[in-house]
Amino acid sequence: MKKTFKLLLSSAAVMAALCGQSAQAADAAKPHVVILATGGTIAGTGATSTTTIGYTAAKLGVDKMIAAVPELSKVADVRGEQVAQIASESMTNEVWLKLAKRVNELLAQKDVDGVVITHGTDTIEETAYFLDLVVKSKKPVVVVGSMRPSTAISADGPINLYNAVILAGSKEAVGKGVLVSLNDQINAAREVTKTNTSTTDTFKTPELGFLGYMQDNKPHFYRMSTRKNTADTEFDVSKLNSLPRVDIVYGYANMDRVAMDADIAAGAQGIVQAGVGDGSIAAQMMPAIRDARKKGVIVVRSSRVGSGIVARNGEANDDQEDLVVSDTLNAQKARILLMLGLTKTHDTKELQRMFYTY
Ligand code: DGL
C-alpha cells in the first residue's frame, strides 16, 4: 500500500513539474513586445457609450489600455511605457525624436522582439513614415490607433491593439518596415493614408494596396514594400535634437506666393508643394519658386491628388529650375523625407536620389 502511495505521489510530483515546465516553456516561447503610448483616440474617453465623435483623446494611460485587453498576456509578454499623452494633431518633432530614440534603444535589446506604438489616427501615417526612415532594426514596429474611443460600443481599439501586439511579435513582420495595422489590415508606413474623417476602415493604401490581413490571431502577408526602410536607411537621428523646418504649400486655382514667402521668412529650408494634378506649378508661382531657389531653399513638387507618380520634367522643367519631385510620396510624407534629407545634404541631385530610394 505504502509503495503505491509513494509511487502515486512521485508521479503527481513529476506531472506537476512537467506542467510547470510546459507553462514556463510556453511563457518562454511568447514574444516580448513593448507598447509605447503617445495618446490619441485609442486612449480616448467619451461621455457616453454612443459618443463616437466629440470625445476626448489621450486620457487613458498605457497600463490601463493593457489591462483593458487581458488577452494580450496570452499572445505575448507585454509591458508599456508612456512616451507622450497627446491628440496626434498636436504631434511634434520633439516627440518624434524621443520616440525614435526609445524605439532604437528597445530594439537593440535582446529581450525585446517588437514594438507597438499607440497613436492618434490623424497623423499616424506621418509618425509611421518618420520611423520607417530612422528605425535601425529589422524587428517589427507596428503603429496602431482606433477610430472610436475606449468607452464606445464596439470600440475598435482593443482588437486593434491585440492584433498589433500579435503582429509586432510575429516572425512574418520581421524586415517588412514600419507597419500600420487597424481594421484587420496591414499597411506599409510609406503608402498608407487616412481617407475618411471618422469610419473604422479609414486607412487605405491608394491603388498599390495594403500588405495583408490580420486574421485568426496571425498575420497573412501578400505583398512587400519595394523601397528601402528601417535598418537599410542612411538616416540617423540618434544625435539630433531638432529637425530642419520644411513647410507644405497647398496648390489651388488662383493661388499666390504669400504662403510660400511667409514659410521661407519663418526659416523653412525646404518647401513641398502639394500641387494640383501631376504636381503642376501655377505660372504666377514661378517667381516665388525662383526666389526660393536663389536663397538655397529646396522645392519639392508633390501632388494634392493622392495617388500616382509625380515625374521629373512633366508639369515643370525640373532640370532647368533645379527642383526635386516626390515620386509617389504625398505631400505630408514628402515633407518628412525632405526634413531628414536636409540633415545630410542640400544637393538637389542627392535629394532626388533619396526620393527614388525610400
Ligand atoms: N484627435 C485625433 C488624434 O488624436 C483623434 C483621431 C484618432 O485618434 O482616431 O489623432
mmCIF file of C-alpha atoms and ligand atoms in Angstrom:
data_model
loop_
_atom_site.group_PDB
_atom_site.id
_atom_site.type_symbol
_atom_site.label_atom_id
_atom_site.label_comp_id
_atom_site.label_asym_id
_atom_site.label_seq_id
_atom_site.Cartn_x
_atom_site.Cartn_y
_atom_site.Cartn_z
ATOM 1 C CA MET A 1 0.000 0.000 0.000
ATOM 2 C CA LYS A 2 2.731 2.398 1.119
ATOM 3 C CA LYS A 3 4.706 1.658 -2.071
ATOM 4 C CA THR A 4 1.740 2.516 -4.374
ATOM 5 C CA PHE A 5 1.065 5.685 -2.411
ATOM 6 C CA LYS A 6 4.714 6.738 -2.772
ATOM 7 C CA LEU A 7 4.557 5.867 -6.488
ATOM 8 C CA LEU A 8 1.392 7.967 -6.889
ATOM 9 C CA LEU A 9 2.969 10.888 -5.007
ATOM 10 C CA SER A 10 6.114 10.823 -7.104
ATOM 11 C CA SER A 11 4.191 10.618 -10.393
ATOM 12 C CA ALA A 12 1.977 13.553 -9.280
ATOM 13 C CA ALA A 13 5.152 15.498 -8.473
ATOM 14 C CA VAL A 14 6.553 14.600 -11.897
ATOM 15 C CA MET A 15 3.289 15.698 -13.548
ATOM 16 C CA ALA A 16 3.293 18.977 -11.611
ATOM 17 C CA ALA A 17 6.914 19.591 -12.552
ATOM 18 C CA LEU A 18 6.154 18.787 -16.198
ATOM 19 C CA CYS A 19 3.131 21.164 -16.146
ATOM 20 C CA GLY A 20 5.260 23.807 -14.537
ATOM 21 C CA GLN A 21 7.932 23.301 -17.173
ATOM 22 C CA SER A 22 5.393 23.419 -20.004
ATOM 23 C CA ALA A 23 3.927 26.648 -18.590
ATOM 24 C CA GLN A 24 7.439 28.071 -18.316
ATOM 25 C CA ALA A 25 8.211 26.818 -21.830
ATOM 26 C CA ALA A 26 5.023 28.437 -23.130
ATOM 27 C CA ASP A 27 5.962 31.714 -21.431
ATOM 28 C CA ALA A 28 9.488 31.497 -22.806
ATOM 29 C CA ALA A 29 8.039 30.957 -26.309
ATOM 30 C CA LYS A 30 5.932 34.148 -26.082
ATOM 31 C CA PRO A 31 7.440 37.143 -27.885
ATOM 32 C CA HIS A 32 8.454 40.135 -25.779
ATOM 33 C CA VAL A 33 6.588 43.220 -27.009
ATOM 34 C CA VAL A 34 6.862 46.749 -25.624
ATOM 35 C CA ILE A 35 3.931 49.139 -26.109
ATOM 36 C CA LEU A 36 4.925 52.812 -26.357
ATOM 37 C CA ALA A 37 1.855 55.020 -25.861
ATOM 38 C CA THR A 38 1.511 58.538 -27.264
ATOM 39 C CA GLY A 39 -2.241 59.248 -26.799
ATOM 40 C CA GLY A 40 -4.965 59.534 -29.429
ATOM 41 C CA THR A 41 -8.464 58.125 -29.599
ATOM 42 C CA ILE A 42 -7.281 54.637 -28.686
ATOM 43 C CA ALA A 43 -6.644 56.193 -25.276
ATOM 44 C CA GLY A 44 -9.725 58.388 -25.537
ATOM 45 C CA THR A 45 -12.908 58.501 -23.483
ATOM 46 C CA GLY A 46 -16.382 59.763 -24.364
ATOM 47 C CA ALA A 47 -19.258 61.000 -22.213
ATOM 48 C CA THR A 48 -21.459 58.041 -23.157
ATOM 49 C CA SER A 49 -21.091 54.628 -24.821
ATOM 50 C CA THR A 50 -22.550 56.073 -28.004
ATOM 51 C CA THR A 51 -20.162 59.019 -28.211
ATOM 52 C CA THR A 52 -18.024 58.332 -31.310
ATOM 53 C CA ILE A 53 -17.130 61.923 -32.174
ATOM 54 C CA GLY A 54 -16.655 64.849 -29.802
ATOM 55 C CA TYR A 55 -14.889 62.622 -27.229
ATOM 56 C CA THR A 56 -11.577 63.451 -25.503
ATOM 57 C CA ALA A 57 -8.453 61.816 -26.945
ATOM 58 C CA ALA A 58 -5.364 60.932 -24.904
ATOM 59 C CA LYS A 59 -6.947 60.208 -21.498
ATOM 60 C CA LEU A 60 -6.102 56.560 -20.626
ATOM 61 C CA GLY A 61 -2.562 55.651 -19.609
ATOM 62 C CA VAL A 62 -0.747 52.724 -21.239
ATOM 63 C CA ASP A 63 -1.165 50.390 -18.232
ATOM 64 C CA LYS A 64 -4.954 50.949 -18.265
ATOM 65 C CA MET A 65 -5.037 50.177 -22.018
ATOM 66 C CA ILE A 66 -3.092 46.949 -21.462
ATOM 67 C CA ALA A 67 -5.305 45.964 -18.508
ATOM 68 C CA ALA A 68 -8.403 46.515 -20.671
ATOM 69 C CA VAL A 69 -7.239 43.694 -23.016
ATOM 70 C CA PRO A 70 -6.338 40.719 -20.769
ATOM 71 C CA GLU A 71 -5.997 38.523 -23.879
ATOM 72 C CA LEU A 72 -2.699 40.309 -24.610
ATOM 73 C CA SER A 73 -0.940 38.218 -21.970
ATOM 74 C CA LYS A 74 -1.915 35.040 -23.851
ATOM 75 C CA VAL A 75 -0.094 36.089 -27.052
ATOM 76 C CA ALA A 76 2.949 37.997 -25.778
ATOM 77 C CA ASP A 77 4.936 39.098 -22.767
ATOM 78 C CA VAL A 78 3.796 42.738 -22.841
ATOM 79 C CA ARG A 79 4.856 45.856 -20.966
ATOM 80 C CA GLY A 80 4.109 49.529 -21.582
ATOM 81 C CA GLU A 81 5.773 52.937 -21.468
ATOM 82 C CA GLN A 82 4.089 56.342 -21.766
ATOM 83 C CA VAL A 83 6.146 58.403 -24.227
ATOM 84 C CA ALA A 84 3.531 61.175 -24.637
ATOM 85 C CA GLN A 85 -0.160 61.740 -23.964
ATOM 86 C CA ILE A 86 -1.427 63.907 -26.849
ATOM 87 C CA ALA A 87 -4.048 64.028 -29.548
ATOM 88 C CA SER A 88 -1.966 63.361 -32.646
ATOM 89 C CA GLU A 89 -2.908 66.593 -34.464
ATOM 90 C CA SER A 90 -0.534 68.079 -31.866
ATOM 91 C CA MET A 91 2.367 65.749 -32.714
ATOM 92 C CA THR A 92 5.767 67.498 -32.662
ATOM 93 C CA ASN A 93 9.307 66.870 -33.937
ATOM 94 C CA GLU A 94 10.383 66.648 -30.278
ATOM 95 C CA VAL A 95 8.024 63.694 -29.642
ATOM 96 C CA TRP A 96 9.147 62.079 -32.908
ATOM 97 C CA LEU A 97 12.822 62.272 -31.922
ATOM 98 C CA LYS A 98 12.095 60.997 -28.384
ATOM 99 C CA LEU A 99 10.029 58.118 -29.791
ATOM 100 C CA ALA A 100 12.626 57.186 -32.434
ATOM 101 C CA LYS A 101 15.460 57.130 -29.893
ATOM 102 C CA ARG A 102 13.423 54.984 -27.452
ATOM 103 C CA VAL A 103 12.379 52.535 -30.209
ATOM 104 C CA ASN A 104 16.015 52.107 -31.283
ATOM 105 C CA GLU A 105 17.158 51.620 -27.676
ATOM 106 C CA LEU A 106 14.495 48.940 -27.083
ATOM 107 C CA LEU A 107 15.036 47.077 -30.370
ATOM 108 C CA ALA A 108 18.767 46.888 -29.651
ATOM 109 C CA GLN A 109 17.904 44.848 -26.547
ATOM 110 C CA LYS A 110 17.980 41.043 -26.974
ATOM 111 C CA ASP A 111 14.903 40.693 -24.716
ATOM 112 C CA VAL A 112 12.677 42.850 -26.975
ATOM 113 C CA ASP A 113 11.190 41.198 -30.094
ATOM 114 C CA GLY A 114 8.979 44.021 -31.319
ATOM 115 C CA VAL A 115 7.440 47.379 -30.501
ATOM 116 C CA VAL A 116 3.850 48.644 -30.747
ATOM 117 C CA ILE A 117 3.162 52.376 -30.763
ATOM 118 C CA THR A 118 -0.354 53.508 -29.827
ATOM 119 C CA HIS A 119 -1.114 56.808 -31.550
ATOM 120 C CA GLY A 120 -3.859 59.155 -32.696
ATOM 121 C CA THR A 121 -5.016 58.392 -36.225
ATOM 122 C CA ASP A 122 -4.806 61.978 -37.544
ATOM 123 C CA THR A 123 -1.010 61.871 -38.003
ATOM 124 C CA ILE A 124 -0.343 58.144 -37.583
ATOM 125 C CA GLU A 125 0.812 57.948 -41.241
ATOM 126 C CA GLU A 126 3.433 60.651 -40.658
ATOM 127 C CA THR A 127 4.868 59.196 -37.459
ATOM 128 C CA ALA A 128 4.926 55.740 -39.048
ATOM 129 C CA TYR A 129 6.826 57.009 -42.118
ATOM 130 C CA PHE A 130 9.245 59.027 -39.983
ATOM 131 C CA LEU A 131 10.041 55.850 -38.004
ATOM 132 C CA ASP A 132 10.244 53.853 -41.258
ATOM 133 C CA LEU A 133 13.171 56.123 -42.178
ATOM 134 C CA VAL A 134 15.016 56.211 -38.827
ATOM 135 C CA VAL A 135 14.472 52.882 -37.000
ATOM 136 C CA LYS A 136 17.743 50.929 -37.169
ATOM 137 C CA SER A 137 16.395 47.396 -36.828
ATOM 138 C CA LYS A 138 14.566 44.726 -38.865
ATOM 139 C CA LYS A 139 12.453 43.851 -35.813
ATOM 140 C CA PRO A 140 8.739 44.686 -36.219
ATOM 141 C CA VAL A 141 7.438 48.147 -35.349
ATOM 142 C CA VAL A 142 3.636 48.437 -35.548
ATOM 143 C CA VAL A 143 1.799 51.747 -35.176
ATOM 144 C CA VAL A 144 -1.834 51.365 -34.113
ATOM 145 C CA GLY A 145 -4.781 53.600 -33.311
ATOM 146 C CA SER A 146 -8.537 53.480 -33.235
ATOM 147 C CA MET A 147 -11.412 55.454 -34.671
ATOM 148 C CA ARG A 148 -13.727 55.038 -31.658
ATOM 149 C CA PRO A 149 -12.861 55.929 -28.062
ATOM 150 C CA SER A 150 -12.331 53.162 -25.500
ATOM 151 C CA THR A 151 -15.745 53.927 -23.921
ATOM 152 C CA ALA A 152 -17.782 53.428 -27.124
ATOM 153 C CA ILE A 153 -19.988 50.444 -28.003
ATOM 154 C CA SER A 154 -17.891 48.227 -30.358
ATOM 155 C CA ALA A 155 -14.767 50.231 -29.663
ATOM 156 C CA ASP A 156 -12.148 49.191 -32.240
ATOM 157 C CA GLY A 157 -9.156 49.985 -30.004
ATOM 158 C CA PRO A 158 -8.944 46.696 -28.062
ATOM 159 C CA ILE A 159 -8.978 44.426 -31.143
ATOM 160 C CA ASN A 160 -6.620 46.757 -32.998
ATOM 161 C CA LEU A 161 -4.197 46.687 -30.038
ATOM 162 C CA TYR A 162 -4.489 42.885 -29.723
ATOM 163 C CA ASN A 163 -3.743 42.420 -33.434
ATOM 164 C CA ALA A 164 -0.890 44.938 -33.307
ATOM 165 C CA VAL A 165 0.804 43.052 -30.459
ATOM 166 C CA ILE A 166 0.493 39.753 -32.342
ATOM 167 C CA LEU A 167 1.899 41.399 -35.483
ATOM 168 C CA ALA A 168 4.786 43.040 -33.598
ATOM 169 C CA GLY A 169 5.700 39.699 -32.042
ATOM 170 C CA SER A 170 5.449 37.746 -35.288
ATOM 171 C CA LYS A 171 8.331 36.397 -37.393
ATOM 172 C CA GLU A 172 6.355 37.287 -40.530
ATOM 173 C CA ALA A 173 6.599 41.022 -39.778
ATOM 174 C CA VAL A 174 10.414 40.971 -39.461
ATOM 175 C CA GLY A 175 12.048 43.028 -42.215
ATOM 176 C CA LYS A 176 8.736 44.431 -43.553
ATOM 177 C CA GLY A 177 9.421 48.031 -42.452
ATOM 178 C CA VAL A 178 7.207 50.004 -40.084
ATOM 179 C CA LEU A 179 3.591 48.813 -40.328
ATOM 180 C CA VAL A 180 0.249 50.497 -39.615
ATOM 181 C CA SER A 181 -2.405 47.989 -38.629
ATOM 182 C CA LEU A 182 -6.057 48.788 -37.885
ATOM 183 C CA ASN A 183 -9.338 47.193 -39.005
ATOM 184 C CA ASP A 184 -7.736 43.733 -39.527
ATOM 185 C CA GLN A 185 -5.489 45.108 -42.291
ATOM 186 C CA ILE A 186 -1.704 45.578 -42.507
ATOM 187 C CA ASN A 187 -0.394 48.672 -44.322
ATOM 188 C CA ALA A 188 3.123 49.842 -45.166
ATOM 189 C CA ALA A 189 4.110 53.119 -43.490
ATOM 190 C CA ARG A 190 5.343 54.579 -46.802
ATOM 191 C CA GLU A 191 1.984 54.470 -48.616
ATOM 192 C CA VAL A 192 -0.798 54.262 -46.005
ATOM 193 C CA THR A 193 -3.018 57.321 -45.570
ATOM 194 C CA LYS A 194 -6.192 58.283 -43.694
ATOM 195 C CA THR A 195 -9.036 58.534 -46.235
ATOM 196 C CA ASN A 196 -12.158 59.120 -44.094
ATOM 197 C CA THR A 197 -12.685 61.511 -41.204
ATOM 198 C CA SER A 198 -14.496 59.060 -38.929
ATOM 199 C CA THR A 199 -15.104 55.496 -40.220
ATOM 200 C CA THR A 200 -13.182 52.467 -38.882
ATOM 201 C CA ASP A 201 -11.986 51.475 -42.389
ATOM 202 C CA THR A 202 -10.360 54.868 -42.942
ATOM 203 C CA PHE A 203 -6.783 53.664 -43.534
ATOM 204 C CA LYS A 204 -6.066 52.749 -47.140
ATOM 205 C CA THR A 205 -3.051 52.377 -49.430
ATOM 206 C CA PRO A 206 -4.403 54.050 -52.563
ATOM 207 C CA GLU A 207 -4.037 51.934 -55.734
ATOM 208 C CA LEU A 208 -0.960 49.993 -54.516
ATOM 209 C CA GLY A 209 -3.000 48.225 -51.808
ATOM 210 C CA PHE A 210 -2.214 47.099 -48.267
ATOM 211 C CA LEU A 211 0.322 44.336 -47.491
ATOM 212 C CA GLY A 212 -2.004 41.778 -45.918
ATOM 213 C CA TYR A 213 -4.533 40.885 -43.243
ATOM 214 C CA MET A 214 -4.679 40.114 -39.549
ATOM 215 C CA GLN A 215 -6.938 37.093 -39.259
ATOM 216 C CA ASP A 216 -7.383 34.261 -36.756
ATOM 217 C CA ASN A 217 -4.677 35.646 -34.431
ATOM 218 C CA LYS A 218 -1.946 35.766 -37.059
ATOM 219 C CA PRO A 219 -0.656 37.958 -39.906
ATOM 220 C CA HIS A 220 -1.171 36.986 -43.540
ATOM 221 C CA PHE A 221 1.189 38.896 -45.881
ATOM 222 C CA TYR A 222 0.652 39.038 -49.668
ATOM 223 C CA ARG A 223 2.976 41.919 -50.658
ATOM 224 C CA MET A 224 6.088 43.759 -49.515
ATOM 225 C CA SER A 225 7.192 47.373 -49.985
ATOM 226 C CA THR A 226 9.898 47.714 -52.674
ATOM 227 C CA ARG A 227 11.554 50.755 -51.110
ATOM 228 C CA LYS A 228 14.412 50.872 -48.561
ATOM 229 C CA ASN A 229 13.349 51.323 -44.948
ATOM 230 C CA THR A 230 14.375 50.857 -41.289
ATOM 231 C CA ALA A 231 17.715 49.048 -40.999
ATOM 232 C CA ASP A 232 18.619 49.878 -44.627
ATOM 233 C CA THR A 233 18.178 53.665 -44.396
ATOM 234 C CA GLU A 234 21.017 56.220 -44.333
ATOM 235 C CA PHE A 235 19.344 58.495 -41.773
ATOM 236 C CA ASP A 236 20.457 58.624 -38.144
ATOM 237 C CA VAL A 237 18.624 60.777 -35.591
ATOM 238 C CA SER A 238 20.491 59.443 -32.526
ATOM 239 C CA LYS A 239 22.427 62.689 -32.124
ATOM 240 C CA LEU A 240 19.740 65.096 -33.379
ATOM 241 C CA ASN A 241 17.693 67.334 -31.052
ATOM 242 C CA SER A 242 15.832 69.153 -33.829
ATOM 243 C CA LEU A 243 14.869 68.772 -37.483
ATOM 244 C CA PRO A 244 15.100 71.317 -40.358
ATOM 245 C CA ARG A 245 11.937 73.326 -40.943
ATOM 246 C CA VAL A 246 10.047 72.163 -44.061
ATOM 247 C CA ASP A 247 6.593 73.527 -44.911
ATOM 248 C CA ILE A 248 3.852 72.443 -47.300
ATOM 249 C CA VAL A 249 2.191 74.877 -49.685
ATOM 250 C CA TYR A 250 -1.191 73.648 -50.876
ATOM 251 C CA GLY A 251 -1.934 74.198 -54.562
ATOM 252 C CA TYR A 252 -5.307 75.564 -55.794
ATOM 253 C CA ALA A 253 -6.762 77.750 -58.510
ATOM 254 C CA ASN A 254 -5.776 81.421 -58.244
ATOM 255 C CA MET A 255 -3.132 80.807 -55.557
ATOM 256 C CA ASP A 256 -0.381 83.364 -54.942
ATOM 257 C CA ARG A 257 3.087 83.495 -53.329
ATOM 258 C CA VAL A 258 2.100 84.859 -49.887
ATOM 259 C CA ALA A 259 2.128 81.499 -48.048
ATOM 260 C CA MET A 260 5.417 80.335 -49.586
ATOM 261 C CA ASP A 261 7.134 83.656 -48.859
ATOM 262 C CA ALA A 262 5.905 83.535 -45.252
ATOM 263 C CA ASP A 263 7.185 79.980 -44.752
ATOM 264 C CA ILE A 264 10.610 80.939 -46.081
ATOM 265 C CA ALA A 265 10.674 84.100 -43.962
ATOM 266 C CA ALA A 266 9.945 81.845 -40.949
ATOM 267 C CA GLY A 267 13.067 79.808 -41.736
ATOM 268 C CA ALA A 268 11.875 76.969 -43.978
ATOM 269 C CA GLN A 269 14.875 75.215 -45.574
ATOM 270 C CA GLY A 270 12.509 73.260 -47.809
ATOM 271 C CA ILE A 271 9.094 73.707 -49.381
ATOM 272 C CA VAL A 272 6.882 70.844 -50.550
ATOM 273 C CA GLN A 273 4.208 71.941 -52.975
ATOM 274 C CA ALA A 274 1.021 69.830 -52.781
ATOM 275 C CA GLY A 275 0.376 70.810 -56.366
ATOM 276 C CA VAL A 276 -2.716 70.304 -58.481
ATOM 277 C CA GLY A 277 -2.611 67.341 -60.874
ATOM 278 C CA ASP A 278 0.841 65.979 -61.614
ATOM 279 C CA GLY A 279 2.423 68.441 -59.191
ATOM 280 C CA SER A 280 1.765 71.347 -61.576
ATOM 281 C CA ILE A 281 3.036 74.822 -60.634
ATOM 282 C CA ALA A 282 0.889 77.874 -61.410
ATOM 283 C CA ALA A 283 2.661 80.384 -63.682
ATOM 284 C CA GLN A 284 2.214 83.109 -61.076
ATOM 285 C CA MET A 285 4.157 80.931 -58.570
ATOM 286 C CA MET A 286 7.334 80.602 -60.640
ATOM 287 C CA PRO A 287 8.881 83.938 -59.451
ATOM 288 C CA ALA A 288 8.416 82.793 -55.824
ATOM 289 C CA ILE A 289 9.992 79.413 -56.587
ATOM 290 C CA ARG A 290 12.954 81.025 -58.364
ATOM 291 C CA ASP A 291 13.454 83.395 -55.414
ATOM 292 C CA ALA A 292 13.341 80.382 -53.059
ATOM 293 C CA ARG A 293 15.997 78.564 -55.063
ATOM 294 C CA LYS A 294 18.212 81.680 -55.089
ATOM 295 C CA LYS A 295 18.027 81.592 -51.256
ATOM 296 C CA GLY A 296 19.027 77.907 -51.272
ATOM 297 C CA VAL A 297 15.562 76.689 -50.262
ATOM 298 C CA ILE A 298 14.830 73.240 -51.703
ATOM 299 C CA VAL A 299 11.497 72.926 -53.568
ATOM 300 C CA VAL A 300 9.848 69.508 -53.974
ATOM 301 C CA ARG A 301 6.949 69.023 -56.348
ATOM 302 C CA SER A 302 4.342 66.698 -54.832
ATOM 303 C CA SER A 303 0.614 66.446 -55.559
ATOM 304 C CA ARG A 304 -2.674 67.013 -53.699
ATOM 305 C CA VAL A 305 -4.258 64.280 -55.844
ATOM 306 C CA GLY A 306 -3.446 61.360 -53.520
ATOM 307 C CA SER A 307 -2.001 58.706 -55.852
ATOM 308 C CA GLY A 308 0.248 58.326 -58.905
ATOM 309 C CA ILE A 309 3.797 59.344 -59.788
ATOM 310 C CA VAL A 310 4.954 62.984 -59.846
ATOM 311 C CA ALA A 311 7.637 62.601 -62.524
ATOM 312 C CA ARG A 312 10.612 64.846 -63.356
ATOM 313 C CA ASN A 313 10.188 67.379 -66.178
ATOM 314 C CA GLY A 314 6.490 66.540 -66.561
ATOM 315 C CA GLU A 315 4.490 69.607 -65.487
ATOM 316 C CA ALA A 316 7.616 71.744 -64.838
ATOM 317 C CA ASN A 317 11.186 71.939 -66.166
ATOM 318 C CA ASP A 318 12.749 70.450 -63.033
ATOM 319 C CA ASP A 319 16.222 70.216 -64.562
ATOM 320 C CA GLN A 320 16.222 73.893 -65.531
ATOM 321 C CA GLU A 321 14.559 75.158 -62.309
ATOM 322 C CA ASP A 322 16.649 72.741 -60.153
ATOM 323 C CA LEU A 323 13.591 71.227 -58.426
ATOM 324 C CA VAL A 324 13.027 67.795 -56.825
ATOM 325 C CA VAL A 325 9.981 65.575 -57.447
ATOM 326 C CA SER A 326 8.286 63.398 -54.791
ATOM 327 C CA ASP A 327 7.729 60.279 -56.976
ATOM 328 C CA THR A 328 4.651 58.677 -55.305
ATOM 329 C CA LEU A 329 5.017 60.258 -51.854
ATOM 330 C CA ASN A 330 2.094 62.510 -50.906
ATOM 331 C CA ALA A 331 2.941 65.966 -49.577
ATOM 332 C CA GLN A 332 2.940 65.079 -45.872
ATOM 333 C CA LYS A 333 5.254 62.091 -46.483
ATOM 334 C CA ALA A 334 7.483 64.054 -48.903
ATOM 335 C CA ARG A 335 7.899 66.677 -46.166
ATOM 336 C CA ILE A 336 9.262 64.029 -43.764
ATOM 337 C CA LEU A 337 11.751 62.610 -46.253
ATOM 338 C CA LEU A 338 12.909 66.123 -47.189
ATOM 339 C CA MET A 339 13.378 67.063 -43.485
ATOM 340 C CA LEU A 340 15.601 64.013 -42.975
ATOM 341 C CA GLY A 341 17.366 64.522 -46.323
ATOM 342 C CA LEU A 342 18.236 68.088 -45.297
ATOM 343 C CA THR A 343 20.017 66.754 -42.195
ATOM 344 C CA LYS A 344 22.533 65.254 -44.656
ATOM 345 C CA THR A 345 22.628 67.422 -47.794
ATOM 346 C CA HIS A 346 21.223 70.431 -49.738
ATOM 347 C CA ASP A 347 22.326 68.932 -53.052
ATOM 348 C CA THR A 348 19.229 68.525 -55.239
ATOM 349 C CA LYS A 349 20.656 65.522 -57.119
ATOM 350 C CA GLU A 350 21.348 63.716 -53.834
ATOM 351 C CA LEU A 351 17.900 64.634 -52.532
ATOM 352 C CA GLN A 352 16.274 63.347 -55.745
ATOM 353 C CA ARG A 353 18.151 60.061 -55.280
ATOM 354 C CA MET A 354 16.600 59.779 -51.802
ATOM 355 C CA PHE A 355 13.090 60.248 -53.243
ATOM 356 C CA TYR A 356 13.773 57.385 -55.674
ATOM 357 C CA THR A 357 15.226 55.200 -52.880
ATOM 358 C CA TYR A 358 12.788 55.437 -49.955
HETATM 359 N N1 DGL B 1 -7.600 63.806 -32.190
HETATM 360 C C1 DGL B 1 -7.400 62.721 -33.123
HETATM 361 C C2 DGL B 1 -5.997 62.110 -32.937
HETATM 362 O O1 DGL B 1 -5.530 62.003 -31.784
HETATM 363 C C3 DGL B 1 -8.412 61.653 -32.914
HETATM 364 C C4 DGL B 1 -8.373 60.660 -34.006
HETATM 365 C C5 DGL B 1 -7.979 59.290 -33.528
HETATM 366 O O2 DGL B 1 -7.006 59.087 -32.775
HETATM 367 O O3 DGL B 1 -8.645 58.370 -34.027
HETATM 368 O O4 DGL B 1 -5.394 61.753 -33.938
#
